[in-house]
Coordinates of C-alpha atoms and ligand atoms in Angstrom, one line a residue:
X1151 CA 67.5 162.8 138.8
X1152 CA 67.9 161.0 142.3
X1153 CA 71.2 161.6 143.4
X1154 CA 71.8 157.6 143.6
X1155 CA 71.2 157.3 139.8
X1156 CA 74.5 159.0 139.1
X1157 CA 77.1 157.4 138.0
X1158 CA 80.1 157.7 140.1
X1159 CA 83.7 155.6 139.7
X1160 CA 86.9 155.9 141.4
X1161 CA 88.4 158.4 139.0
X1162 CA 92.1 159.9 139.4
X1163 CA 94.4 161.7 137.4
X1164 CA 97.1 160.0 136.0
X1165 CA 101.0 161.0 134.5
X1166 CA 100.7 160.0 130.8
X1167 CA 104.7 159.6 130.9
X1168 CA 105.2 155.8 130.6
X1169 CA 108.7 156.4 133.2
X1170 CA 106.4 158.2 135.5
X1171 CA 102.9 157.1 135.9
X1172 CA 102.3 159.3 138.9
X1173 CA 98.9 159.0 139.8
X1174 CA 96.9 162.1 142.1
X1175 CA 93.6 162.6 143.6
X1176 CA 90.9 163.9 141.3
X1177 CA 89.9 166.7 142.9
X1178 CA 93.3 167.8 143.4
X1179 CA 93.6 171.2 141.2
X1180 CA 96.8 170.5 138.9
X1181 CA 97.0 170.6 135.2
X1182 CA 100.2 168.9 134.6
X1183 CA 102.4 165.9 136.7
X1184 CA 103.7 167.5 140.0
X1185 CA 106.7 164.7 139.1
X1186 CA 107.5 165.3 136.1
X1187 CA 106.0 167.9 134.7
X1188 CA 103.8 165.7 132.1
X1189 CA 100.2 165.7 130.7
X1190 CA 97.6 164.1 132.7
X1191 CA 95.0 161.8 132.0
X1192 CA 91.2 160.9 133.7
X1193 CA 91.5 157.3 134.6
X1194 CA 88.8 155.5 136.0
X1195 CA 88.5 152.0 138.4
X1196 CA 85.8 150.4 136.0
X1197 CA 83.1 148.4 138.1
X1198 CA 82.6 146.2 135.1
X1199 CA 79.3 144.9 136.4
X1200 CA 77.8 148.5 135.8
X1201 CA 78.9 148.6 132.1
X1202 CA 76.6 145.4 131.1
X1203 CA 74.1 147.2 128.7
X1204 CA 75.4 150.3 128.4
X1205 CA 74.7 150.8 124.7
X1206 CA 71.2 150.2 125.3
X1207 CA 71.1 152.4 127.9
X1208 CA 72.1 154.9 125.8
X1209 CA 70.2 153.9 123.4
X1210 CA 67.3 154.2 126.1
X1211 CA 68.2 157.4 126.8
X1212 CA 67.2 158.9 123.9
X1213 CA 63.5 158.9 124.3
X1214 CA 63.9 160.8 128.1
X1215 CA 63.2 164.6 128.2
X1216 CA 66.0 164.9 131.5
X1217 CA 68.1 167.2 130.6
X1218 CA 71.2 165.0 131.5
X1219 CA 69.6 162.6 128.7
X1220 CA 69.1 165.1 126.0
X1221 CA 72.6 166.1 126.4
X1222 CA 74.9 164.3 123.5
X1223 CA 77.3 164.6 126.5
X1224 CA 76.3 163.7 129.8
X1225 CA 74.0 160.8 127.9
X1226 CA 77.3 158.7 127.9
X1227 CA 78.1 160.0 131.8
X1228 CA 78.9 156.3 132.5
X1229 CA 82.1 156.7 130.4
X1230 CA 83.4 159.4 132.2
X1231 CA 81.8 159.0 135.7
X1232 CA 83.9 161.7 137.7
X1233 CA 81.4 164.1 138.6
X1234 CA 80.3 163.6 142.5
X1235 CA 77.0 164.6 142.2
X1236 CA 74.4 165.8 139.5
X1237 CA 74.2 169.6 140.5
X1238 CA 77.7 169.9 138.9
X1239 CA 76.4 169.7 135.7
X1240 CA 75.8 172.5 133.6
X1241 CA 74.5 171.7 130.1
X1242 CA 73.3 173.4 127.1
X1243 CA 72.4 170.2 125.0
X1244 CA 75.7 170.6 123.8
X1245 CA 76.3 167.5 121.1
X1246 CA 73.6 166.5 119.7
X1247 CA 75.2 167.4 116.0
X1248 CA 74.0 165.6 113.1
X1249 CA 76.1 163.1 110.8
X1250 CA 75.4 164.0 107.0
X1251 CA 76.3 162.3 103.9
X1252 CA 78.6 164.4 101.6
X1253 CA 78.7 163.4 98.1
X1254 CA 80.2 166.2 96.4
X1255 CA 82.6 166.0 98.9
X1256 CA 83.3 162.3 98.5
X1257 CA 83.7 163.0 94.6
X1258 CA 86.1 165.7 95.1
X1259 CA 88.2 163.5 98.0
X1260 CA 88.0 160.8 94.9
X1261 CA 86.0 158.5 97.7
X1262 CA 83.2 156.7 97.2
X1263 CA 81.5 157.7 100.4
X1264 CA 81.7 160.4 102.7
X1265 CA 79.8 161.6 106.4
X1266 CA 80.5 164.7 108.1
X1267 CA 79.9 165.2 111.7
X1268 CA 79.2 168.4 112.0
X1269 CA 80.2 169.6 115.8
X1270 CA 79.7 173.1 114.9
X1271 CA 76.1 172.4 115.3
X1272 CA 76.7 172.8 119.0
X1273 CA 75.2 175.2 121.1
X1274 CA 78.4 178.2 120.9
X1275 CA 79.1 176.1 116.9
X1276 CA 82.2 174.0 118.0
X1277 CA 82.9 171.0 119.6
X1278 CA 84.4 172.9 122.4
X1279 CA 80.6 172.6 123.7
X1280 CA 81.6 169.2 124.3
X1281 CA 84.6 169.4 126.5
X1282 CA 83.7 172.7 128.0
X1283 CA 80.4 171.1 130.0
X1284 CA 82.6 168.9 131.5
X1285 CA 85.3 171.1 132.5
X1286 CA 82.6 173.5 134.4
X1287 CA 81.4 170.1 136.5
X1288 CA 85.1 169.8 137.7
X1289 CA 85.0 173.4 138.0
X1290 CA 81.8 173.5 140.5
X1291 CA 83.2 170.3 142.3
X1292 CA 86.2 172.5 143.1
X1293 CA 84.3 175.5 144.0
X1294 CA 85.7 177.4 141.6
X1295 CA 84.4 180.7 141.3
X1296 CA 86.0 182.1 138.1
X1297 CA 87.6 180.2 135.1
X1298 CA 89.9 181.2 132.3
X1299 CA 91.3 180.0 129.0
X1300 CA 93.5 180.9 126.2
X1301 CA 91.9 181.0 123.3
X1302 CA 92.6 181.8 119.3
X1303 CA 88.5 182.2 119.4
X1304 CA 86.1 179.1 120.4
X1305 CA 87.3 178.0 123.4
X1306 CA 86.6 181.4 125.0
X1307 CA 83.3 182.0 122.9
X1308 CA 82.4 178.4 124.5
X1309 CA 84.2 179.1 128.1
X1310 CA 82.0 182.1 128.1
X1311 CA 78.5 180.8 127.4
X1312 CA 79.5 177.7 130.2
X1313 CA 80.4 180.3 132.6
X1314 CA 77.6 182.6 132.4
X1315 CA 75.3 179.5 132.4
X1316 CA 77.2 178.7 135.6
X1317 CA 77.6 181.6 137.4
X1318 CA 81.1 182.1 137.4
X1319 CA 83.0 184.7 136.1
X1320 CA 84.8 183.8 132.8
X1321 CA 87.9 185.6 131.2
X1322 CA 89.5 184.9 128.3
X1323 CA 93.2 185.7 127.0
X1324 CA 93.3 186.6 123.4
X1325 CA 96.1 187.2 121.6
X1326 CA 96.8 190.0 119.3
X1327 CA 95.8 190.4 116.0
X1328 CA 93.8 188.1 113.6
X1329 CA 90.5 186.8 115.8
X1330 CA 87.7 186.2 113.5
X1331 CA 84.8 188.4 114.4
X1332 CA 82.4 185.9 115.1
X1333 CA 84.1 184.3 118.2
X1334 CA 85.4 187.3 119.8
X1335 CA 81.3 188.9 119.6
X1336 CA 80.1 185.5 121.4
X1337 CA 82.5 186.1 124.4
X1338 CA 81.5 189.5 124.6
X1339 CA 78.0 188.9 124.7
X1340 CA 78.2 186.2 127.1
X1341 CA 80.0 188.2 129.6
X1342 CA 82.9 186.9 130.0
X1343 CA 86.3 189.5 130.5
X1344 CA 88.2 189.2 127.4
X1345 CA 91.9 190.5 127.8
X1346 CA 93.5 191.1 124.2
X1347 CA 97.2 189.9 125.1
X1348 CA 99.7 191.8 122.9
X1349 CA 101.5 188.6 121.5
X1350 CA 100.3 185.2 120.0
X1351 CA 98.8 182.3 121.3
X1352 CA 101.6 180.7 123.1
X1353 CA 101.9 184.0 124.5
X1354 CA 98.3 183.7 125.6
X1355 CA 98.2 180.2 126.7
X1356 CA 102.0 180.8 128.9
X1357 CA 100.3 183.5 131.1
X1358 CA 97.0 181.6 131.4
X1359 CA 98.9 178.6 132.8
X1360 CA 101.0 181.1 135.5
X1361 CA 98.4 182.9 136.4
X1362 CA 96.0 180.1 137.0
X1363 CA 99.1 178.9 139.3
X1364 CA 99.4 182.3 141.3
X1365 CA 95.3 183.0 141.4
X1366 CA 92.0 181.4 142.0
X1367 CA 91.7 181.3 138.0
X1368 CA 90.5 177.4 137.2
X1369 CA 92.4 176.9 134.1
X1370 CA 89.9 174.9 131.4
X1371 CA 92.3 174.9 128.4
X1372 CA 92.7 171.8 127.0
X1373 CA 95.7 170.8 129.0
X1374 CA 93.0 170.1 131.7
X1375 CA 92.1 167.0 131.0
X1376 CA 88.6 167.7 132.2
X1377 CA 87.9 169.0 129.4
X1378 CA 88.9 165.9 127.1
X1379 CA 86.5 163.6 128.9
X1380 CA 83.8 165.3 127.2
X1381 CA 85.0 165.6 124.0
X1382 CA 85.1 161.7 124.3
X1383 CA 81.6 161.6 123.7
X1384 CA 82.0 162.7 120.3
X1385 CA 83.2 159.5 119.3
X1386 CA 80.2 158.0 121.4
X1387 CA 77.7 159.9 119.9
X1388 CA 78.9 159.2 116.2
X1389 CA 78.5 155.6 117.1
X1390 CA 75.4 155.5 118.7
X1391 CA 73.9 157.3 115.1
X1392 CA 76.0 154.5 113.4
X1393 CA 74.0 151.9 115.3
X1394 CA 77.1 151.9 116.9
X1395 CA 79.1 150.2 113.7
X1396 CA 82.6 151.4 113.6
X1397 CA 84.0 153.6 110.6
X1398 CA 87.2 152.7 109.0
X1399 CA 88.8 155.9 109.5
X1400 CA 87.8 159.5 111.2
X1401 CA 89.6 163.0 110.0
X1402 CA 90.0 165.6 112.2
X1403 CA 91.9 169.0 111.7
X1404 CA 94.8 169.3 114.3
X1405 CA 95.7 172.2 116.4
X1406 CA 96.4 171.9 119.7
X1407 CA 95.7 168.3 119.0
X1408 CA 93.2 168.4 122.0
X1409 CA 90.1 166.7 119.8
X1410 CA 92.6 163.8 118.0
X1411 CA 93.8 163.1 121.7
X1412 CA 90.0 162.5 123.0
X1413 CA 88.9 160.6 120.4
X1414 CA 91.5 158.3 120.6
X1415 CA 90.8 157.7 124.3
X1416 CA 87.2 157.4 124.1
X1417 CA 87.2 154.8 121.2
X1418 CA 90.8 153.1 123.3
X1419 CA 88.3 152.9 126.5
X1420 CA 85.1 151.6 124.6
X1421 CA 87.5 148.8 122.9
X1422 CA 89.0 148.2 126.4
X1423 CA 85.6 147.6 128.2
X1424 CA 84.9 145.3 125.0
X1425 CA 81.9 147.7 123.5
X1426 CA 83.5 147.8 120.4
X1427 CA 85.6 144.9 118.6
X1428 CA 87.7 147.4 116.5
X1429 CA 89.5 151.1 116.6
X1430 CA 88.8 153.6 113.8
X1431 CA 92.1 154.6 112.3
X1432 CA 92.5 158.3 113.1
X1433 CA 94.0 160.7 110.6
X1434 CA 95.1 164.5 111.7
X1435 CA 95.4 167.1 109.2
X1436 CA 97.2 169.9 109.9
X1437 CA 97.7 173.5 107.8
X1438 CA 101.5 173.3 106.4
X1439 CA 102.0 177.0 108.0
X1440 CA 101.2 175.2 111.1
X1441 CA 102.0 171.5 110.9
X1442 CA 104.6 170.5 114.1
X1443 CA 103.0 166.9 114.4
X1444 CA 102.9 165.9 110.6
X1445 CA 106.8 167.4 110.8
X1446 CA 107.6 165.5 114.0
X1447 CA 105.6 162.1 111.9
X1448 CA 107.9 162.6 109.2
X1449 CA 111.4 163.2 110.4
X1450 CA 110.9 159.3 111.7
X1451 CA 109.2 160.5 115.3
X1452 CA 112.2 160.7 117.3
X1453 CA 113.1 163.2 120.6
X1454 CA 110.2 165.9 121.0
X1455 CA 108.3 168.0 118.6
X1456 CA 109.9 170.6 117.6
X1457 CA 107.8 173.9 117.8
X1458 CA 106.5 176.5 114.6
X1459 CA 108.0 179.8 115.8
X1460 CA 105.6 181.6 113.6
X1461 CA 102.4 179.4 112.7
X1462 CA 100.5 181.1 110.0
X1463 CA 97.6 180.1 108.5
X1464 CA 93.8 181.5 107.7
X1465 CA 92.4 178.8 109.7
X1466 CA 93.0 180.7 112.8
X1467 CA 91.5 177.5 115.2
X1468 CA 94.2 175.1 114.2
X1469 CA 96.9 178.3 114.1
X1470 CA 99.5 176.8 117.2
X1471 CA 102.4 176.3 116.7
X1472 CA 103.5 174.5 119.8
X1473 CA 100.4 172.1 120.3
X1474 CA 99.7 171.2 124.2
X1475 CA 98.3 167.8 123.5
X1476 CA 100.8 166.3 121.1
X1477 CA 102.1 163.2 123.4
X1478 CA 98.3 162.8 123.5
X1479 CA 98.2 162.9 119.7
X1480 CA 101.0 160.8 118.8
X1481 CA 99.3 158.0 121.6
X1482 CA 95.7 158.3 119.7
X1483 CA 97.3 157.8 116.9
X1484 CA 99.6 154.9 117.5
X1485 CA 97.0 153.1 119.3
X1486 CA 94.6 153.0 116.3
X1487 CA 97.5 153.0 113.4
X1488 CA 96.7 156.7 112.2
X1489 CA 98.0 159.1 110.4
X1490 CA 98.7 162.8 109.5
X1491 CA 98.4 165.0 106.7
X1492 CA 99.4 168.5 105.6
X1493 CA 97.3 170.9 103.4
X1494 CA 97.9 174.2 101.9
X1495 CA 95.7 177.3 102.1
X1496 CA 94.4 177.0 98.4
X1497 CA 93.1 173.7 99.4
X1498 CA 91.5 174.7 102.5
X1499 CA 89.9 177.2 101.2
X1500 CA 88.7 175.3 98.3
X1501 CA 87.4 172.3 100.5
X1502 CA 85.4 174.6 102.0
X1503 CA 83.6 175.7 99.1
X1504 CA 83.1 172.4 97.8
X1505 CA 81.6 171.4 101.3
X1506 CA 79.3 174.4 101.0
X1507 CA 77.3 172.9 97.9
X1508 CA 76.7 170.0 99.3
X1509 CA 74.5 172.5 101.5
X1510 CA 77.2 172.4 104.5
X1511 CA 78.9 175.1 105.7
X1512 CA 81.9 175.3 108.0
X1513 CA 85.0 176.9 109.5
X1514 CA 87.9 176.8 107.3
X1515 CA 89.7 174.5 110.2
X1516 CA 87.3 172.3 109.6
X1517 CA 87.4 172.1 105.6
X1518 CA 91.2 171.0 106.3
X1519 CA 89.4 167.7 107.2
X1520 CA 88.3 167.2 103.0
X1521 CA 91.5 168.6 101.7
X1522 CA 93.7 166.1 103.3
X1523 CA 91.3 163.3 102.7
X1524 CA 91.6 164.6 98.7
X1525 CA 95.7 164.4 99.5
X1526 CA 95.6 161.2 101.2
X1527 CA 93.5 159.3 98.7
X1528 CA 95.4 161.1 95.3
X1529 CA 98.9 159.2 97.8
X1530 CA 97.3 156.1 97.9
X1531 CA 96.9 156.3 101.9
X1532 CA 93.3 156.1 102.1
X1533 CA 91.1 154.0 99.9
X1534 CA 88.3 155.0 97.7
X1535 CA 85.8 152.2 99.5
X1536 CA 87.0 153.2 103.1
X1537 CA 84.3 153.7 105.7
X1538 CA 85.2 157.8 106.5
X1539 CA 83.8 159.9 108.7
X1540 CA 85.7 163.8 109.0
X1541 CA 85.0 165.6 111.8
X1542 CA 83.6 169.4 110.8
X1543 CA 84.5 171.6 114.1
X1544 CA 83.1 175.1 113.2
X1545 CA 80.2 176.4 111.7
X1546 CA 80.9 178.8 108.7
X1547 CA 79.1 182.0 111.1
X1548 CA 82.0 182.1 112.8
X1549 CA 84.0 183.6 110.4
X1550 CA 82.2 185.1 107.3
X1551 CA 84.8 187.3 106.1
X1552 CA 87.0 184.0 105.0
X1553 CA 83.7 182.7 103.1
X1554 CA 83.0 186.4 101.1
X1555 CA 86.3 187.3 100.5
X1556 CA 87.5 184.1 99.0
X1557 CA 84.2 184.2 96.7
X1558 CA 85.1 187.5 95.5
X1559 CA 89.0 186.8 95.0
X1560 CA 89.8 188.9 97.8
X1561 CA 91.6 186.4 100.5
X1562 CA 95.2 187.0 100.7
X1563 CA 97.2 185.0 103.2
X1564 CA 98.8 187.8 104.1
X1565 CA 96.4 190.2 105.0
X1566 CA 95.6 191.5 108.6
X1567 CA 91.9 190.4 108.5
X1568 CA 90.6 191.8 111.6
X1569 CA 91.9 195.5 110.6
X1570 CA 91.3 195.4 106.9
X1571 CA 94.5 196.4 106.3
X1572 CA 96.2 196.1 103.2
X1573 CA 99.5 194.4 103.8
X1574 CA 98.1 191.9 101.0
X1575 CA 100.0 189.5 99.6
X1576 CA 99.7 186.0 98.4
X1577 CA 96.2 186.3 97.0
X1578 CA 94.8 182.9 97.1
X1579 CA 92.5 181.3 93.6
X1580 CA 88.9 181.7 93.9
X1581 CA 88.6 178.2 92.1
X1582 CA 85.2 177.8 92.7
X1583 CA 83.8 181.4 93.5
X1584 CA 80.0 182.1 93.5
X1585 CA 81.0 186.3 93.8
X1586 CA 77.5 188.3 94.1
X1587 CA 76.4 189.9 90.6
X1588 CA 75.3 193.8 90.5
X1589 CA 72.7 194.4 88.7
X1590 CA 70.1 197.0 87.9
X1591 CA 67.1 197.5 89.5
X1592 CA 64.8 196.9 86.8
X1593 CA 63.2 193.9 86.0
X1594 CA 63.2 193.3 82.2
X1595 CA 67.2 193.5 82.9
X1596 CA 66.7 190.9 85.4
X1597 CA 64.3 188.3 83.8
X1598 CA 66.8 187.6 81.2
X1599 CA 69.8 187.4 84.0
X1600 CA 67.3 184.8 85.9
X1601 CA 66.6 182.7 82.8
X1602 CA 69.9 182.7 81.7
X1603 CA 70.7 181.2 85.5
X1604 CA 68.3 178.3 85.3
X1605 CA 69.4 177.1 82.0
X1606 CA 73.2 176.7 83.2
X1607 CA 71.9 174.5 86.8
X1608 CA 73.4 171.2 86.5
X1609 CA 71.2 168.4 86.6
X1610 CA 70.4 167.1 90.1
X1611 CA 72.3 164.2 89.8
X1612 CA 75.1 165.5 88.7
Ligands
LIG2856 C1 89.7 174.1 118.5 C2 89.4 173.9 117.1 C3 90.2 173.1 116.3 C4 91.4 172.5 116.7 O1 91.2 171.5 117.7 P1 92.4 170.9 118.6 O2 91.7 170.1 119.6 O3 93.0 172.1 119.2 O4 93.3 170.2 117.7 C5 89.8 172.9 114.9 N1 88.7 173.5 114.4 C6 87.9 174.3 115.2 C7 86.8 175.0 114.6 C8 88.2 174.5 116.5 O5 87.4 175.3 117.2

């Protein structure tokens, strides 16, 4: 693609503290207000007369084999048009993740109609993809030579496969105990350094930040708002397969609030350029063990969120307890009159196995997504007719030993999964378990087992 072709804006970062509004150069290498100390947005001087059919030029793009075009990220680049030149890019595809109809998921949410998007679809499975290809263009604009991240799993697996697609070298900070198995092999096989940090993820995520202050380390945690440009074109992408027709409401599970915070600034930008007359209303759900923005909602949203000392829950992606993004959040979601929901680990886990037969699987984050719909329609919150679209952020490889365990009534909320240790407690129901059945290996045993199974199928419509 000829240089010229790229899209390119004045973009600068921006204070997101409404009694400072500090604004700074975008290639200046800060992750938070040098003012104030505040979050930090991408702002951009729109040249309106370049935005005239851009859905069709989306639309356009489509049919072209470039790889900037066959990306479900940089396809939108218009919408985020920092990069300075096209060799900053570094794409895997990412995006690109299909919108399915759920109907055993819509019956057990008590809705009529249900789509999942399913993000772990991406190239690393998790919408980190998304962000992460953006954060490695701002990366190679600043000649950064290594990145780093904090991570409870994806964002390294994804930091990882971005770096070594890069060049760069990529660490990750870990923290201690529970990682499922799945992300911790992907940054490992990508190359990237992985340092275990003895402590949790705030633990984790406080070092990252000092040492990407007193090191070359480019920081691409979510509190660089790099990253959430890309995970903007999640709402563009579920759009564009919508013939760009705006849902009534989109679910997402919230931990460090990154995704809710992105999605609300993508759909607030497309509304403010007038490419779509109406915002989705955006709904969080967080795990209770781990819920400081549904607490913060409900004690009448006054002063700052008060942080989870000890978040716990089995959904190890949305397990923070003192979310980065949350001023982000609570913006997203008074700009498109949202809400937030809190679910328990019996019904994540049991979302999740209802989304697995309707022939989706997923991270138990994600499942979060169902179980609070199911919470929020039994309140009366959402509607059975609404227009709903949840968001499913991990693919169900990612951590298989949540999927067997709780289908053969072994998933305690206690237990130190990584280890196998036994300090067990709080064994969760296997409501809907589909355990694996030993039997002989002889087939006149079997032929009767096998008939026996086809007479008990449901009927297809059921
Ligand atoms: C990162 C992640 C989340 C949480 O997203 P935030 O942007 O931190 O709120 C949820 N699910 C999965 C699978 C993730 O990887």
């Amino acid at each position: 693609m000829p240089d010229e072709a790229f899209p390119r804006a004045v973009a600068y970062l921006q204070c997101i503290e409404p009694t400072c509004r500090a604004t700074y150069d975008a290639g200046e290498r800060i992750y938070a207000c040098e003012q104030c100390g505040g979050l930090l947005d991408v702002q951009y001087e729109w040249r309106q007369a370049r935005l005239t059919d851009l859905l069709a030029t989306f639309d356009a793009r489509r049919a072209s084999f470039h790889p900037h075009d066959v990306s479900g990220v940089w396809r939108f680049r218009e919408l985020f048009p920092f990069a300075t030149s096209p060799s900053q890019v570094v794409t895997l595809g990412e995006g690109n993740t299909p919108l399915w109809d759920a109907p055993r998921s819509a019956r057990y949410a008590g809705l009529k109609r249900l789509a999942v998007k399913h993000q772990g679809m991406n190239p690393t499975g998790s919408f980190k993809d998304n962000g992460m290809t953006t954060g490695v263009a701002q990366a190679q604009r600043l000649g950064a030579r290594a990145v780093a991240c904090a991570s409870t799993g994806n964002t390294s697996a994804s930091l990882a496969a971005y770096a070594a697609r890069a060049g760069m070298r990529g660490i990750v900070f870990i923290p201690g105990g529970r990682i499922a198995y799945g992300k911790l092999a992907q940054s490992l096989d990508y190359g990237a350094a992985t340092l275990q940090i003895e402590g949790n993820f705030d633990d984790a995520m406080r070092l990252a930040r000092e040492l990407a202050r007193t090191t070359p380390l480019y920081l691409l945690n979510s509190v660089n708002p790099f990253r959430l440009e890309g995970q903007k074109a999640i709402a563009f992408e579920l759009l564009q397969q919508r013939r760009w027709r705006v849902p009534d409401r989109i679910v997402v599970p919230g931990g460090n609030l990154g995704n809710v915070s992105a999605l609300g600034k993508g759909f607030k930008e497309l509304h403010d350029l007038g490419l779509i007359a109406r915002m989705p209303r955006l709904t969080v759900v967080q795990a209770e063990g781990a819920a400081p923005l549904a607490q913060w909602r409900a004690g009448g949203r006054e002063g700052n969120l008060i942080p989870v000392k000890q978040p716990k829950t089995l959904a190890t992606a949305i397990q923070i307890g003192h979310p980065v993004s949350w001023l982000k959040a609570a913006r997203a979601l008074d700009w498109t009159d949202g809400a937030c929901a809190t679910v328990s680990e019996q019904d994540i886990a049991d979302a999740k196995a209802v989304i697995g037969r309707d022939g989706i699987g997923c991270e138990p984050a994600s499942a979060a997504t169902v179980a609070g719909l199911r919470r929020l329609v039994a309140e009366g919150v959402v509607h059975p007719e609404e227009d709903t679209v949840a968001i499913l952020t991990g693919n169900a490889l990612k951590d298989p030993d949540f999927t067997v365990q709780y289908h053969t009534g072994q998933l305690f909320t206690d237990a130190e999964r990584e280890t196998r240790v036994t300090r067990a407690e709080g064994r969760l129901a296997s409501t809907f378990a589909n355990a694996p059945r030993r039997v002989p290996a002889d087939a006149d045993a079997l032929r009767q087992a096998i008939l026996d199974l086809i007479a008990e199928l449901p009927s297809l419509t059921e």
